[in-house]
Each structure stands twice: as structure tokens, then as C-alpha cells.
Coordinates of C-alpha atoms and ligand atoms in Angstrom, one line a residue:
M151 CA 178.0 8.3 -22.8
A152 CA 175.7 10.8 -24.4
I153 CA 172.1 11.9 -25.0
K154 CA 171.8 12.1 -28.8
E155 CA 169.6 14.1 -31.0
V156 CA 166.6 12.1 -32.2
L157 CA 166.1 12.5 -35.9
K158 CA 162.6 13.7 -36.9
M159 CA 160.2 12.6 -39.6
G160 CA 161.3 14.2 -42.9
D161 CA 164.9 13.1 -42.4
K162 CA 165.8 10.6 -45.1
R163 CA 167.8 8.5 -42.7
L164 CA 164.6 7.4 -41.0
L165 CA 163.3 6.0 -44.4
T166 CA 166.3 3.7 -45.0
R167 CA 166.6 -0.1 -44.3
A168 CA 169.1 -0.6 -41.5
R169 CA 172.0 -3.1 -41.8
E170 CA 172.5 -6.3 -39.9
V171 CA 174.9 -6.2 -37.0
A172 CA 177.8 -8.6 -37.8
S173 CA 179.8 -8.6 -34.6
F174 CA 178.8 -8.6 -31.0
G175 CA 180.5 -7.4 -27.8
T176 CA 182.4 -4.7 -29.6
P177 CA 183.2 -1.3 -28.1
E178 CA 181.3 0.3 -30.9
L179 CA 178.1 -1.7 -30.2
R180 CA 178.5 -1.1 -26.5
A181 CA 178.8 2.7 -27.1
L182 CA 175.8 2.8 -29.4
L183 CA 173.6 1.0 -26.8
Q184 CA 174.7 3.3 -24.1
D185 CA 173.8 6.3 -26.2
M186 CA 170.5 4.7 -27.0
R187 CA 169.7 4.0 -23.4
D188 CA 170.7 7.5 -22.3
T189 CA 168.6 9.1 -25.1
M190 CA 165.5 6.9 -24.4
Q191 CA 165.8 7.6 -20.7
A192 CA 166.2 11.4 -21.1
L193 CA 163.1 11.5 -23.3
D194 CA 161.2 9.1 -21.1
G195 CA 160.5 6.9 -24.2
A196 CA 159.2 3.3 -24.3
G197 CA 161.6 2.3 -27.0
L198 CA 164.2 3.5 -29.5
A199 CA 165.7 2.2 -32.7
A200 CA 169.3 2.9 -33.7
P201 CA 168.3 4.7 -36.9
Q202 CA 166.5 7.3 -34.8
I203 CA 169.9 8.5 -33.6
G204 CA 171.5 8.2 -37.0
A205 CA 173.0 4.7 -36.7
G206 CA 171.8 2.6 -39.6
L207 CA 172.0 -0.8 -37.7
R208 CA 169.4 -3.3 -36.8
V209 CA 169.4 -2.5 -33.1
V210 CA 166.4 -1.6 -31.0
I211 CA 165.8 -1.2 -27.3
F212 CA 162.5 -1.0 -25.4
G213 CA 161.0 -1.5 -22.0
V214 CA 158.2 -0.1 -19.9
G215 CA 158.3 -0.4 -16.1
R216 CA 155.6 -0.1 -13.5
N217 CA 154.1 3.4 -13.3
P218 CA 151.9 4.1 -10.2
R219 CA 150.0 6.6 -12.3
Y220 CA 149.0 3.8 -14.7
P221 CA 148.4 0.7 -12.6
D222 CA 146.7 -1.0 -15.5
A223 CA 149.5 -0.4 -18.0
E224 CA 151.3 -3.5 -19.2
E225 CA 154.9 -4.0 -18.2
V226 CA 157.4 -4.7 -20.9
P227 CA 160.9 -6.0 -19.8
Q228 CA 163.9 -3.8 -20.6
T229 CA 165.2 -5.4 -23.8
V230 CA 168.1 -5.0 -26.2
L231 CA 167.1 -6.7 -29.5
I232 CA 169.5 -7.0 -32.4
N233 CA 168.8 -8.3 -35.9
P234 CA 165.2 -9.0 -35.0
V235 CA 162.9 -11.3 -36.9
I236 CA 159.1 -11.0 -36.2
T237 CA 156.7 -13.8 -37.0
P238 CA 153.0 -13.1 -36.5
L239 CA 151.2 -16.0 -34.9
S240 CA 147.8 -15.2 -36.3
D241 CA 146.2 -12.7 -38.7
A242 CA 144.5 -11.0 -35.7
T243 CA 145.3 -7.3 -35.5
E244 CA 144.2 -4.6 -33.0
E245 CA 144.3 -0.9 -33.3
D246 CA 145.7 1.4 -30.6
W247 CA 147.4 4.8 -30.2
E248 CA 151.1 5.2 -30.8
G249 CA 153.6 8.0 -30.5
C250 CA 157.2 8.2 -31.7
L251 CA 160.2 10.2 -30.5
S252 CA 160.8 11.0 -34.2
V253 CA 157.3 12.4 -34.6
P254 CA 157.0 14.6 -31.5
G255 CA 153.7 15.9 -30.3
L256 CA 151.5 13.5 -32.4
R257 CA 149.6 10.3 -31.8
G258 CA 148.0 8.0 -34.3
L259 CA 145.8 4.9 -34.3
V260 CA 147.8 2.1 -35.7
P261 CA 146.8 -1.5 -36.5
R262 CA 149.3 -4.2 -35.3
Y263 CA 149.5 -7.9 -35.1
A264 CA 148.0 -9.0 -31.7
H265 CA 150.2 -12.1 -31.2
L266 CA 153.7 -12.7 -32.4
R267 CA 157.0 -14.4 -31.9
Y268 CA 160.2 -12.4 -32.0
R269 CA 163.7 -13.6 -32.2
G270 CA 167.1 -11.9 -32.4
S271 CA 170.2 -11.5 -30.2
D272 CA 171.1 -9.5 -27.2
E273 CA 174.1 -7.3 -27.0
R274 CA 176.5 -10.3 -26.4
G275 CA 175.0 -12.3 -29.2
A276 CA 172.9 -14.6 -27.0
P277 CA 169.6 -15.6 -28.6
I278 CA 166.3 -14.0 -27.6
D279 CA 163.1 -15.9 -28.5
R280 CA 159.8 -14.6 -27.1
T281 CA 156.1 -15.1 -27.8
V282 CA 154.2 -12.0 -26.8
S283 CA 150.9 -10.2 -27.4
G284 CA 149.2 -6.9 -26.8
F285 CA 151.3 -3.9 -25.8
H286 CA 154.5 -5.8 -25.8
A287 CA 153.9 -7.0 -29.3
R288 CA 152.9 -3.5 -30.4
V289 CA 156.1 -1.9 -29.1
V290 CA 158.3 -4.5 -30.8
Q291 CA 156.5 -4.0 -34.1
H292 CA 156.9 -0.2 -33.8
E293 CA 160.6 -0.5 -33.1
C294 CA 161.3 -3.0 -35.8
D295 CA 159.4 -0.9 -38.4
H296 CA 162.1 1.7 -37.8
L297 CA 164.7 -0.8 -39.1
E298 CA 162.7 -1.0 -42.4
G299 CA 162.4 2.8 -42.7
I300 CA 158.7 2.8 -41.7
L301 CA 157.3 5.4 -39.3
Y302 CA 153.9 4.7 -37.6
P303 CA 152.0 7.5 -39.5
M304 CA 152.6 5.4 -42.7
R305 CA 150.5 2.7 -41.1
V306 CA 147.6 4.9 -39.9
R307 CA 144.6 3.7 -41.9
D308 CA 142.5 6.8 -41.5
L309 CA 144.3 10.1 -41.1
R310 CA 141.5 11.4 -39.1
N311 CA 143.0 9.2 -36.4
L312 CA 146.2 11.2 -36.4
G313 CA 146.4 14.2 -34.1
Y314 CA 148.1 16.2 -31.4
T315 CA 148.7 14.4 -28.2
E316 CA 147.6 17.4 -26.1
V317 CA 144.3 17.4 -27.9
L318 CA 143.7 13.7 -28.0
F319 CA 144.9 13.0 -24.5
P320 CA 144.6 16.1 -22.4
A321 CA 145.4 14.2 -19.2
G322 CA 148.9 13.7 -20.7
A323 CA 151.9 11.4 -19.9
E324 CA 151.6 9.2 -23.0
R325 CA 155.0 7.6 -23.9
D326 CA 156.7 7.8 -27.2
E327 CA 158.5 5.0 -28.9
Ligands
LIG533 NI1 159.3 5.4 -33.0

């Protein structure tokens, strides 16, 4: 299909609540997902939400494979998640650095729930129900925020903890979501 342009912060379409997907297995949904995969892959992202390519639907994809350069980095399975619902499993939060393909070049320290359950559907409408923590939970929360029109800088508690990736992480190779 196609590598799409990723909308950048400032575009009002990133601040809108996305609509539920009503029918599964349609050519339109298949084409959207292929565009999302192509775009995420081309930009080496960890995740992408449909609104980031201008589609106001409750569709996110994410996944982080093994990287020999970061043997300690947590793996996250390649996932298509549609109409997601997140339920935090405790009040515990943890802060970590995030980046976003819609906010290129920047990183911010963002608090997220440490443990949660997420449910939704895959592209064929089959249910997904997972209980996750840590980085996996962080990626899901970041992507699902996009469906509510929330970008991670809106969640940074102290704007002194928002900066340029090349300054914060001179060793490089951080992934955006
Ligand atoms: Ni993002």
C-alpha cells in the first residue's frame, strides 16, 4: 500500500476523539492497516495510531522486536488493536521517556499506569484481552491516548523534562510511538 505522511503536533486532527470501528474484515480496514504498518515500519516506530495518518478511527498498532543493540529492552508483540478499552489494575504509576512520530525530535518524561488490562479486537474482530505491565503497558497507553486526542507532551508533569532527543540521548536510536 503506502507510506503515509504522519500528522504533526499542531494539527487539529490529532486533538479529536476517534470513532469506533463498526465493521471488521472490510477492504477499507485492511487498507488502513496496511498503510499504518508501512508507515510505522518506514519510520522505525514502536507504534502508530490511525489518527496520526489522518484516519479518525479507533485503531492502533504497536510492537517492538528484539534488538541486539538493546538486549535489555522489553519485547512487545506485534499487535493490531481496535476499539481498545484500558483498565488500570492499580494506582501505581511510573515515569519514563517517550517519543512520538507526531512530535519528531523530542522526548518527554511521562507518568503511566504500571499495570493494566487491555481489551479490544483484532482486524478480523476476534477479541484481544491482555494483562501487561511496564513498557508494554506504556506503549498501549501512549497509542490509546491518540484516540482521545491526547499527545504525550500534554501529560508531561514538569516541562523541564521535555527536550530534544539528540541532547537527552546522545547515543541515539530511541524509538517513537
Ligand atoms: Ni505517538
